[in-house]
Amino acid sequence: MSVYAPATRLTTHEVINQPGEFGGRNLYTTDLVLREASLREGGNSLEAPLAALGELVGSERVLDLGAQANRQLPELTTFDRYGRRIDEVRFHPAYHELMRLAMEHGIHDLPWRAQEPSSHVAHAAMLALFTQAEAGTMCPINMTYAVVPALRAGGEVGAPWLAKLVGGRYDAPLAPLAQKRGITMGMAMTEKQGGSDVRANTTRAHRLEGSGSHAYRLVGHKWFCSAPMSDGFLTLAYADRGLSCFLVPRITPAGERNTIAIMRLKDKLGNKSNASSEIEYHDTYAELLGEEGRGVNVIIEMVHHTRLGTIAGTIGMMRMALAQAVHHASGRSAFQKKLIDQPVMRAVLADLALEYEAAALLTMRVARAFDGRDESQRAFARLAVAASKYWLTKRNPNFVYECMECLGGAGYVEESPLPRLFRESPLNAIWEGSGNVIALDILRTLTREPAAVTAYAAELELAYGAHRVFDQSAVAFLDELARAPIAEAEARACAERLALLLQASLVIRHTPSAVADAFVATRIAGQGRQTFGTLPRAVDVSAILARQAAC
Ligand SMILES: Cc1cc2nc3c(=O)[nH]c(=O)nc-3n(C[C@H](O)[C@H](O)[C@H](O)COP(=O)(O)OP(=O)(O)OC[C@H]3O[C@@H](n4cnc5c(N)ncnc54)[C@H](O)[C@@H]3O)c2cc1C
């Protein structure tokens, strides 16, 4: 956007009753909810780095980079001009610049670098902020962050990769590991005949005799492999002793292009800036991470950590959609009133604000559990991140759609960020454990990890005494969990209640009574209806909306 104001006096009419520019704002300092939650869970030292990132990602320049990276899509170049295979994906410069900025701010490695107690909270808040400008780049950033526990479990195989990842900067061109200033990582688990059920994998791993005890060659395929220009990938394949986890470098230790054939790029609904590919392993060089037959145990740690990114990304999308809706409603009038002063619009926006606030509180609390050093917090994190992923990602598409409608026709037009957000909104529910799979995962944790249930119950109890309906619902639910294992068919209902009660306990403790009362009434006591904007009369809409005033 130029420094000169756009012309409003056109030949046939004057442009009036349109909101001002959205960009050029600090996405962190204007978000009271995220700010309060981040500082509470992570401490005041987060203020400066989050404010710096908020300023950057809310600038016209970076918002525009986000739009460009999704308009000029990545392209696969399979062969060079002489017919030799190169299997490279070319990205628009905006994508590279966004990756550079994200890594410069340490979104990919903060928790592993800082050794500070609140670094997962910082990571999650940063990922939420960056997503507001651009979501696709957060896929490789999230995978690069999440791969670290698996690399650590990989001993001498993982060590040189860790050395480049932690503290590394974005360094896009392909090069041997030793020459890189920083690396990005991907993962390839999903195959055509089975994604959630990774034991259905058919890719085979064969020991390479005489090339060191960790060296293998892989033969097979992967049906989804995002960010295929990453420097290395965690992948699953069957070795003699069972399903095993391997690290596949793009460039082999001998300095050659590894034989990862990129067959084609997926034509996706959204997430356009990020390339997702189908690949084949043609005797591809790989190194074993951990022990043969223990592949799921190694890679599951990566999946656990990527789940934190799925909820942080989700609140990022919710926040940007809500901020756009409030901004528009504040700058446009209909029927003699600003939209934001029309009673039904106020009810819609207040209901959306409630939803966002509870989602942000939950995400930041879960992020703190990732920072926890004791077993109880780790167990809580396993249960809570799964329940949060289930619930927040289920709510997100409808949330974004409702925000889009607040803009009327302008929300449906590609110049607005709403269509891009809407296309992106279902994705976090699908990867890293689709809805049913994650709900079943929750049931397994409930039966196998009593420490997780104890920690969850303790978290709910912290809010007891303020809302009778909440207390009764929480006690009844905890009784149910204690009585008998939940049936598979009830897994979704269980996941939903887990998440909602956790949200309620946080909202009761940490938000003004107007927010807490409305949340409990509509989400726990059942006074809410099926669409946003159907709040009961007693709800203090003005008090809830006041928390969005900076939009
Ligand atoms: C944009 C995008 C990028 C991706 N990038 C990657 C990547 O980089 N690396 C990678 O490995 N994968 C990637 N994936 C794949 C993704 O992780 C899988 O699509 C996902 O895990 C689901 O696997 P699937 O597609 O095989 O579905 P399936 O496993 O066939 O599942 C289909 C449906 O059945 C449900 N289901 C499965 N099991 C059960 C059960 N026991 N009971 C009830 N319901 C069940 C699932 O919840 C789902 O709704 C990507 C996907 C997308 C969309």
XYZ file of C-alpha atoms and ligand atoms in Angstrom:
604
model
C 0.000 0.000 0.000
C 1.369 3.412 -0.985
C 1.851 6.214 1.549
C -0.632 8.237 -0.540
C -4.239 7.702 0.469
C -6.378 6.054 -2.215
C -8.724 8.295 -4.197
C -12.269 8.157 -2.884
C -13.846 10.687 -5.296
C -14.408 8.668 -8.479
C -16.044 9.814 -11.695
C -19.513 8.508 -10.931
C -19.601 8.337 -7.141
C -17.720 8.773 -3.924
C -16.417 5.729 -2.047
C -17.932 5.926 1.407
C -18.967 3.587 4.196
C -16.015 1.227 3.711
C -13.659 0.288 6.572
C -10.106 1.645 6.638
C -7.042 -0.466 5.873
C -6.606 -3.447 8.159
C -2.822 -3.825 7.929
C -0.091 -1.880 9.668
C -1.042 -3.049 13.156
C 0.695 -5.051 15.827
C -1.122 -8.406 15.832
C 0.110 -9.165 19.341
C -0.443 -5.916 21.238
C -3.898 -5.512 19.691
C -4.881 -9.004 20.879
C -5.648 -8.619 24.577
C -6.683 -12.272 24.873
C -3.507 -13.792 23.434
C -1.374 -11.311 25.306
C -2.925 -12.068 28.694
C -2.823 -15.820 28.125
C 0.777 -15.866 26.855
C 2.126 -13.759 29.700
C 0.173 -15.674 32.329
C 1.341 -19.075 31.092
C 4.798 -18.046 29.932
C 5.846 -15.044 32.014
C 6.518 -11.388 31.264
C 9.766 -12.113 29.445
C 7.629 -13.115 26.435
C 6.312 -9.580 25.982
C 9.227 -8.214 23.961
C 9.711 -11.087 21.479
C 5.966 -11.490 20.920
C 5.462 -7.757 20.441
C 8.334 -7.705 17.929
C 6.847 -10.567 15.937
C 3.326 -9.100 16.208
C 4.580 -5.839 14.692
C 6.304 -7.670 11.862
C 3.511 -10.042 10.863
C 0.877 -7.318 11.068
C 2.795 -5.034 8.717
C 1.420 -4.392 5.231
C 4.615 -5.894 3.811
C 4.326 -9.270 5.521
C 0.559 -9.548 5.060
C 1.204 -8.942 1.373
C 3.945 -11.577 1.290
C 1.374 -14.017 2.678
C -1.057 -13.181 -0.103
C 1.617 -13.438 -2.797
C 2.940 -16.795 -1.615
C -0.567 -18.185 -2.000
C -1.225 -16.634 -5.399
C 2.028 -17.715 -7.081
C 2.002 -21.420 -6.351
C 4.946 -23.794 -6.005
C 5.845 -25.684 -9.163
C 7.446 -29.086 -9.563
C 10.368 -29.393 -11.938
C 11.026 -33.085 -12.397
C 13.747 -32.928 -15.057
C 16.341 -30.405 -16.115
C 16.505 -29.209 -19.730
C 18.709 -32.172 -20.670
C 16.286 -34.753 -19.344
C 18.132 -35.476 -16.108
C 16.061 -35.881 -12.942
C 16.201 -33.056 -10.463
C 12.890 -33.386 -8.551
C 12.842 -29.814 -7.324
C 9.994 -27.599 -6.272
C 10.329 -23.906 -7.080
C 8.648 -21.392 -4.799
C 7.763 -17.736 -5.181
C 10.318 -15.438 -3.456
C 7.567 -14.434 -0.979
C 7.550 -17.997 0.364
C 11.313 -17.954 0.921
C 11.106 -14.586 2.634
C 8.367 -15.835 4.969
C 10.414 -18.933 5.809
C 13.418 -16.740 6.484
C 11.439 -14.497 8.823
C 9.862 -17.403 10.690
C 13.243 -19.031 11.314
C 14.874 -15.725 12.197
C 12.326 -15.451 15.008
C 13.079 -19.009 16.131
C 9.588 -20.450 15.711
C 11.257 -23.681 14.566
C 13.690 -24.077 17.446
C 12.953 -21.801 20.422
C 11.956 -24.566 22.837
C 15.131 -26.492 22.107
C 17.435 -23.499 22.109
C 16.424 -21.305 24.969
C 16.276 -23.834 27.797
C 13.873 -21.386 29.409
C 10.827 -22.761 31.185
C 8.340 -20.917 28.975
C 9.734 -21.554 25.536
C 6.889 -23.795 24.322
C 4.443 -21.059 25.252
C 6.532 -18.611 23.213
C 6.693 -21.071 20.320
C 2.904 -21.600 20.316
C 2.127 -17.883 20.570
C 4.561 -17.124 17.745
C 3.106 -19.832 15.553
C -0.372 -18.420 16.188
C 0.814 -14.921 15.266
C 2.664 -15.980 12.131
C -0.307 -18.045 10.916
C -2.324 -14.849 10.778
C -0.068 -13.598 8.006
C 0.538 -16.961 6.339
C -0.378 -20.505 7.310
C 1.349 -22.666 4.680
C 4.910 -21.947 5.800
C 3.979 -23.059 9.299
C 3.838 -26.658 8.044
C 7.611 -27.014 7.466
C 8.303 -24.781 10.474
C 6.151 -26.950 12.724
C 7.692 -30.171 11.396
C 11.209 -28.806 11.848
C 10.386 -27.913 15.455
C 8.680 -31.242 16.155
C 11.382 -33.500 14.754
C 13.826 -32.678 17.559
C 12.686 -35.273 20.145
C 12.909 -37.977 17.458
C 16.391 -36.805 16.412
C 17.456 -36.863 20.045
C 16.244 -40.441 20.307
C 18.325 -41.194 17.213
C 21.718 -40.921 18.945
C 24.663 -40.516 16.583
C 22.409 -40.441 13.498
C 20.387 -37.499 14.825
C 23.274 -35.517 16.349
C 24.636 -33.745 13.226
C 21.095 -32.808 12.179
C 20.345 -31.374 15.608
C 23.499 -29.293 15.405
C 22.242 -27.661 12.193
C 18.613 -27.368 13.227
C 18.925 -25.732 16.640
C 20.108 -22.179 16.130
C 19.951 -22.613 12.355
C 18.761 -20.026 9.845
C 16.803 -20.517 6.641
C 19.128 -21.787 3.950
C 17.035 -22.941 1.009
C 19.435 -24.227 -1.688
C 20.129 -27.943 -1.662
C 23.516 -28.716 -0.154
C 25.175 -31.425 1.934
C 24.373 -31.120 5.618
C 27.871 -29.951 6.528
C 27.551 -26.893 4.278
C 24.176 -25.675 5.547
C 23.581 -22.725 7.887
C 20.294 -24.247 8.957
C 17.900 -26.973 7.890
C 14.211 -27.712 7.539
C 12.669 -31.120 8.076
C 9.602 -32.981 6.833
C 7.954 -36.289 7.483
C 6.582 -38.974 5.229
C 4.380 -41.597 6.829
C 1.148 -41.722 4.831
C 0.911 -44.294 2.016
C -1.855 -44.936 -0.505
C -3.243 -47.987 1.247
C -3.055 -46.533 4.744
C -2.456 -43.209 6.449
C -3.821 -43.330 9.979
C -3.053 -47.049 10.040
C 0.698 -46.768 9.475
C 1.166 -50.466 10.103
C -0.348 -50.934 6.637
C 2.821 -49.311 5.172
C 4.465 -51.375 2.441
C 7.720 -49.436 1.998
C 10.666 -51.766 2.618
C 14.060 -50.979 4.137
C 17.107 -53.077 3.271
C 20.364 -52.893 5.184
C 23.245 -51.545 3.099
C 26.082 -53.906 3.850
C 29.438 -52.242 4.387
C 28.048 -48.684 4.653
C 27.881 -48.370 8.424
C 25.438 -49.965 10.800
C 22.725 -47.328 10.294
C 22.641 -47.200 6.481
C 19.685 -48.634 4.546
C 18.063 -48.306 1.144
C 14.322 -47.749 0.883
C 11.966 -49.022 -1.796
C 8.356 -47.888 -1.872
C 6.254 -44.743 -1.897
C 4.550 -42.081 0.233
C 1.171 -40.677 -0.743
C 1.633 -37.401 1.122
C 4.935 -35.689 1.755
C 4.663 -31.975 2.453
C 7.502 -29.504 2.046
C 9.419 -31.909 -0.221
C 12.340 -29.475 -0.520
C 13.188 -30.046 3.135
C 16.737 -31.151 3.908
C 15.624 -34.376 5.520
C 12.532 -36.410 6.307
C 11.479 -38.814 8.976
C 9.864 -41.763 7.312
C 8.514 -45.175 8.232
C 9.441 -48.405 6.471
C 9.491 -52.113 7.280
C 12.898 -53.523 8.076
C 13.552 -57.164 9.055
C 12.476 -56.540 12.645
C 9.367 -54.534 11.826
C 8.211 -50.974 11.194
C 11.148 -48.640 11.750
C 11.845 -44.920 11.607
C 14.418 -43.602 9.138
C 16.001 -40.281 8.399
C 16.095 -39.647 4.664
C 18.435 -36.835 3.552
C 17.788 -34.940 0.316
C 21.542 -34.972 -0.322
C 23.378 -38.158 0.661
C 26.539 -38.126 2.789
C 28.402 -38.801 -0.474
C 27.154 -35.418 -1.728
C 24.690 -36.768 -4.307
C 20.995 -36.076 -4.855
C 19.158 -38.800 -3.011
C 16.784 -40.842 -5.185
C 13.551 -39.361 -3.847
C 11.336 -39.124 -6.920
C 8.662 -36.447 -6.594
C 5.854 -37.895 -8.701
C 3.509 -34.921 -8.544
C 2.252 -32.103 -6.331
C -1.178 -32.333 -4.728
C -3.809 -29.922 -5.999
C -5.169 -28.946 -2.569
C -8.212 -27.056 -1.315
C -6.019 -24.588 0.562
C -2.570 -24.497 2.135
C -1.450 -23.401 -1.325
C 1.916 -21.845 -0.540
C 3.096 -25.138 0.920
C 3.888 -27.878 -1.591
C 2.558 -31.329 -0.695
C 3.776 -34.148 -2.882
C 3.586 -37.814 -3.728
C 7.002 -39.426 -3.667
C 8.681 -42.719 -4.456
C 11.787 -44.190 -2.919
C 13.982 -45.748 -5.598
C 16.705 -47.432 -3.528
C 16.763 -44.235 -1.524
C 19.553 -43.774 1.000
C 18.279 -43.638 4.618
C 19.642 -43.942 8.145
C 17.900 -45.803 10.935
C 16.721 -43.642 13.857
C 16.479 -45.689 17.040
C 16.011 -49.431 16.831
C 14.525 -51.566 14.081
C 10.894 -52.381 14.827
C 10.471 -49.338 17.138
C 9.574 -46.844 14.399
C 6.178 -45.820 15.739
C 7.641 -45.088 19.184
C 10.234 -42.781 17.633
C 7.959 -40.889 15.270
C 5.076 -40.613 17.742
C 7.077 -38.032 19.688
C 7.217 -35.933 16.533
C 3.477 -36.290 16.019
C 2.837 -35.296 19.638
C 4.764 -32.069 19.136
C 3.221 -31.231 15.752
C -0.183 -31.386 17.467
C 0.745 -28.325 19.503
C 1.281 -26.512 16.196
C -2.128 -27.593 14.919
C -3.895 -25.912 17.834
C -1.675 -22.824 17.790
C -2.286 -22.490 14.043
C -5.998 -22.858 14.629
C -6.200 -19.998 17.117
C -4.127 -17.925 14.675
C -6.754 -18.462 11.984
C -9.601 -17.791 14.406
C -7.993 -14.588 15.585
C -7.354 -13.209 12.101
C -10.904 -14.049 11.019
C -12.397 -12.466 14.145
C -10.220 -9.359 13.889
C -11.314 -8.928 10.260
C -14.956 -9.281 11.274
C -14.726 -6.756 14.129
C -12.729 -4.364 11.949
C -15.310 -4.516 9.190
C -18.296 -4.203 11.516
C -16.669 -1.192 13.184
C -16.085 0.590 9.871
C -19.336 -0.041 8.051
C -22.913 1.043 8.668
C -26.204 -0.438 7.546
C -29.680 0.766 8.370
C -28.409 3.959 10.057
C -26.076 2.260 12.493
C -22.540 0.929 12.547
C -22.792 -2.822 12.095
C -21.010 -3.311 15.389
C -23.878 -1.448 17.087
C -26.601 -3.593 15.568
C -27.861 -5.950 18.297
C -27.751 -9.169 16.258
C -24.278 -8.405 14.951
C -23.151 -7.694 18.513
C -24.470 -11.083 19.592
C -22.644 -12.839 16.731
C -19.352 -11.077 17.394
C -19.604 -11.623 21.152
C -20.264 -15.331 20.656
C -17.279 -15.590 18.289
C -15.148 -13.655 20.781
C -16.136 -16.113 23.521
C -15.135 -19.006 21.296
C -11.783 -17.457 20.454
C -10.993 -16.518 24.026
C -11.622 -20.046 25.299
C -9.589 -21.496 22.402
C -6.628 -19.200 23.073
C -6.653 -19.906 26.812
C -6.712 -23.625 26.168
C -3.869 -23.494 23.663
C -1.578 -21.485 25.906
C -2.311 -23.718 28.898
C -1.501 -26.801 26.833
C 1.709 -25.147 25.620
C 2.747 -24.640 29.255
C 2.244 -28.345 29.852
C 4.797 -28.992 27.066
C 7.203 -26.864 29.075
C 6.523 -28.927 32.200
C 9.410 -30.904 33.565
C 7.460 -33.429 35.670
C 5.642 -36.571 34.529
C 2.242 -35.225 35.575
C 2.526 -32.262 33.157
C 3.817 -34.495 30.389
C 0.859 -36.844 30.865
C -1.506 -33.861 30.951
C 0.032 -32.547 27.724
C -0.596 -35.853 25.920
C -4.267 -35.878 26.837
C -4.927 -32.156 26.610
C -3.238 -31.542 23.252
C -5.257 -34.344 21.681
C -8.564 -33.127 23.147
C -7.756 -29.546 22.143
C -6.808 -30.563 18.625
C -10.016 -32.520 18.302
C -12.251 -29.713 19.512
C -10.609 -26.514 18.249
C -10.051 -27.831 14.752
C -13.649 -29.047 14.579
C -14.911 -25.583 15.547
C -12.615 -23.657 13.245
C -14.238 -23.971 9.775
C -17.630 -22.842 11.043
C -16.001 -20.095 13.072
C -14.150 -18.741 10.035
C -17.246 -19.023 7.883
C -19.269 -17.009 10.413
C -16.570 -14.318 10.486
C -16.627 -14.263 6.687
C -20.350 -13.608 6.724
C -19.820 -10.590 8.987
C -18.089 -8.944 5.996
C -21.018 -9.664 3.710
C -20.020 -10.046 0.045
C -16.609 -8.491 0.681
C -15.719 -11.534 2.805
C -16.289 -13.895 -0.113
C -13.906 -12.069 -2.428
C -10.296 -13.183 -2.808
C -8.873 -9.735 -2.002
C -10.052 -10.347 1.559
C -8.067 -12.895 3.596
C -11.256 -14.753 4.547
C -11.436 -17.125 1.540
C -7.832 -18.217 2.138
C -8.505 -18.708 5.848
C -11.665 -20.647 5.069
C -9.849 -23.010 2.695
C -7.135 -23.539 5.266
C -9.533 -24.077 8.144
C -10.325 -27.832 7.826
C -6.722 -28.935 7.436
C -5.545 -29.016 11.040
C -8.336 -31.477 11.765
C -7.131 -33.889 9.074
C -3.379 -34.199 9.547
C -1.581 -35.302 12.717
C -4.502 -37.587 13.563
C -7.892 -37.061 11.910
C -10.933 -36.481 14.156
C -11.896 -40.107 14.820
C -8.311 -41.219 15.122
C -7.492 -38.556 17.665
C -10.669 -39.284 19.631
C -9.661 -42.966 19.793
C -6.170 -41.897 20.814
C -7.735 -40.018 23.724
C -9.543 -43.190 24.851
C -6.252 -45.083 24.833
C -4.588 -42.394 26.958
C -7.511 -42.478 29.384
C -7.175 -46.218 29.928
C -3.390 -46.521 29.784
C -2.200 -43.365 31.522
C -3.860 -42.813 34.887
C -1.435 -39.919 35.510
C -3.055 -38.022 32.640
C -6.534 -38.420 34.129
C -5.285 -37.361 37.567
C -3.630 -34.242 36.130
C -6.724 -33.417 34.095
C -8.992 -33.778 37.156
C -6.653 -31.563 39.173
C -6.885 -28.879 36.496
C -10.691 -28.920 36.581
C -10.748 -28.816 40.384
C -8.871 -25.517 40.368
C -12.057 -23.867 39.117
C -14.483 -25.506 41.548
C -16.703 -23.287 43.645
C -17.489 -20.502 41.188
C -20.148 -22.090 38.955
C -22.464 -24.781 40.263
C -23.268 -26.076 36.760
C -19.600 -26.404 35.927
C -18.837 -28.191 39.197
C -21.681 -30.660 38.639
C -20.729 -31.339 35.014
C -17.085 -31.832 35.870
C -17.805 -34.201 38.750
C -20.255 -36.203 36.646
C -17.749 -36.508 33.800
C -14.861 -37.512 36.046
C -17.145 -40.131 37.671
C -17.950 -41.536 34.247
C -14.268 -41.768 33.394
C -13.568 -43.580 36.668
C -16.461 -46.033 36.348
C -15.701 -47.871 33.099
C -13.753 -47.454 29.875
C -15.540 -45.237 27.331
C -16.902 -47.184 24.343
C -15.284 -46.453 20.953
C -18.571 -45.165 19.545
C -18.585 -42.480 22.260
C -15.035 -41.346 21.606
C -16.043 -38.063 19.957
C -18.497 -37.168 22.712
C -15.778 -37.861 25.247
C -13.196 -35.721 23.406
C -15.653 -32.851 23.169
C -16.515 -32.915 26.868
C -12.862 -33.194 27.850
C -12.021 -30.079 25.879
C -15.067 -28.036 26.839
C -14.666 -28.659 30.564
C -11.002 -27.781 30.355
C -11.859 -24.572 28.517
C -14.500 -23.757 31.114
C -12.082 -24.285 34.011
C -9.624 -21.851 32.396
C -12.241 -19.279 31.472
C -13.708 -19.360 34.996
C -10.299 -18.771 36.560
C -8.814 -16.288 34.172
C -11.437 -14.119 32.490
C -13.872 -11.436 33.707
C -17.178 -12.807 34.991
C -19.046 -11.653 31.869
C -16.934 -13.980 29.730
C -16.937 -16.862 32.213
C -20.695 -16.667 32.888
C -21.515 -16.600 29.186
C -19.173 -19.488 28.407
C -20.580 -21.709 31.147
C -24.181 -20.831 30.254
C -23.786 -21.551 26.543
C -21.125 -24.263 26.382
C -21.676 -26.190 29.629
C -25.235 -25.513 30.837
C -26.675 -26.021 27.346
C -28.275 -22.613 26.871
C -26.441 -22.099 23.587
C -27.990 -23.104 20.265
C -26.558 -24.468 17.045
C -25.288 -21.265 15.420
C -23.073 -18.439 16.625
C -24.991 -15.364 17.804
C -27.725 -17.123 19.774
C -26.637 -16.020 23.235
C -29.191 -15.985 26.054
C -30.537 -12.566 27.064
C -28.600 -12.364 30.338
C -25.207 -12.372 28.576
C -23.253 -9.123 28.935
C -22.386 -8.701 25.262
C -20.759 -5.283 25.714
C -18.339 -6.552 28.334
C -17.291 -9.443 26.084
C -16.854 -7.204 23.053
C -14.855 -4.670 25.040
C -12.053 -7.241 25.078
C -11.918 -7.012 21.269
C -11.872 -3.220 21.224
C -8.373 -3.009 19.758
C -9.421 -4.805 16.541
C -2.447 -30.935 2.921
C -1.986 -32.234 3.510
C -0.644 -32.416 3.765
C -0.185 -33.607 4.305
N 1.144 -33.767 4.539
C 1.600 -34.959 5.015
C 3.003 -35.174 5.224
O 3.827 -34.280 5.022
N 3.414 -36.380 5.654
C 2.524 -37.392 5.905
O 2.952 -38.471 6.300
N 1.196 -37.219 5.710
C 0.719 -36.031 5.290
N -0.625 -35.846 5.087
C -1.503 -36.975 5.241
C -2.342 -36.950 6.489
O -1.536 -37.059 7.628
C -3.341 -38.099 6.346
O -4.223 -37.749 5.305
C -4.096 -38.389 7.608
O -3.223 -38.923 8.562
C -5.252 -39.381 7.373
O -4.804 -40.504 6.708
P -5.541 -40.997 5.386
O -5.638 -39.857 4.454
O -4.884 -42.229 4.901
O -7.012 -41.340 5.858
P -7.503 -42.696 6.527
O -6.506 -43.172 7.495
O -7.961 -43.603 5.481
O -8.766 -42.138 7.311
C -9.964 -41.727 6.637
C -10.995 -41.391 7.692
O -11.257 -42.526 8.486
C -11.117 -42.216 9.845
N -10.619 -43.393 10.559
C -9.413 -43.983 10.461
N -9.324 -45.017 11.326
C -10.513 -45.082 11.977
C -11.041 -45.942 12.991
N -10.308 -46.920 13.531
N -12.303 -45.729 13.418
C -13.034 -44.719 12.897
N -12.601 -43.895 11.951
C -11.348 -44.068 11.482
C -10.169 -41.047 9.907
O -10.400 -40.248 11.081
C -10.542 -40.291 8.652
O -11.620 -39.443 8.919
C -1.104 -34.653 4.579
C -2.465 -34.463 4.335
C -2.905 -33.265 3.810
C -4.366 -33.097 3.544
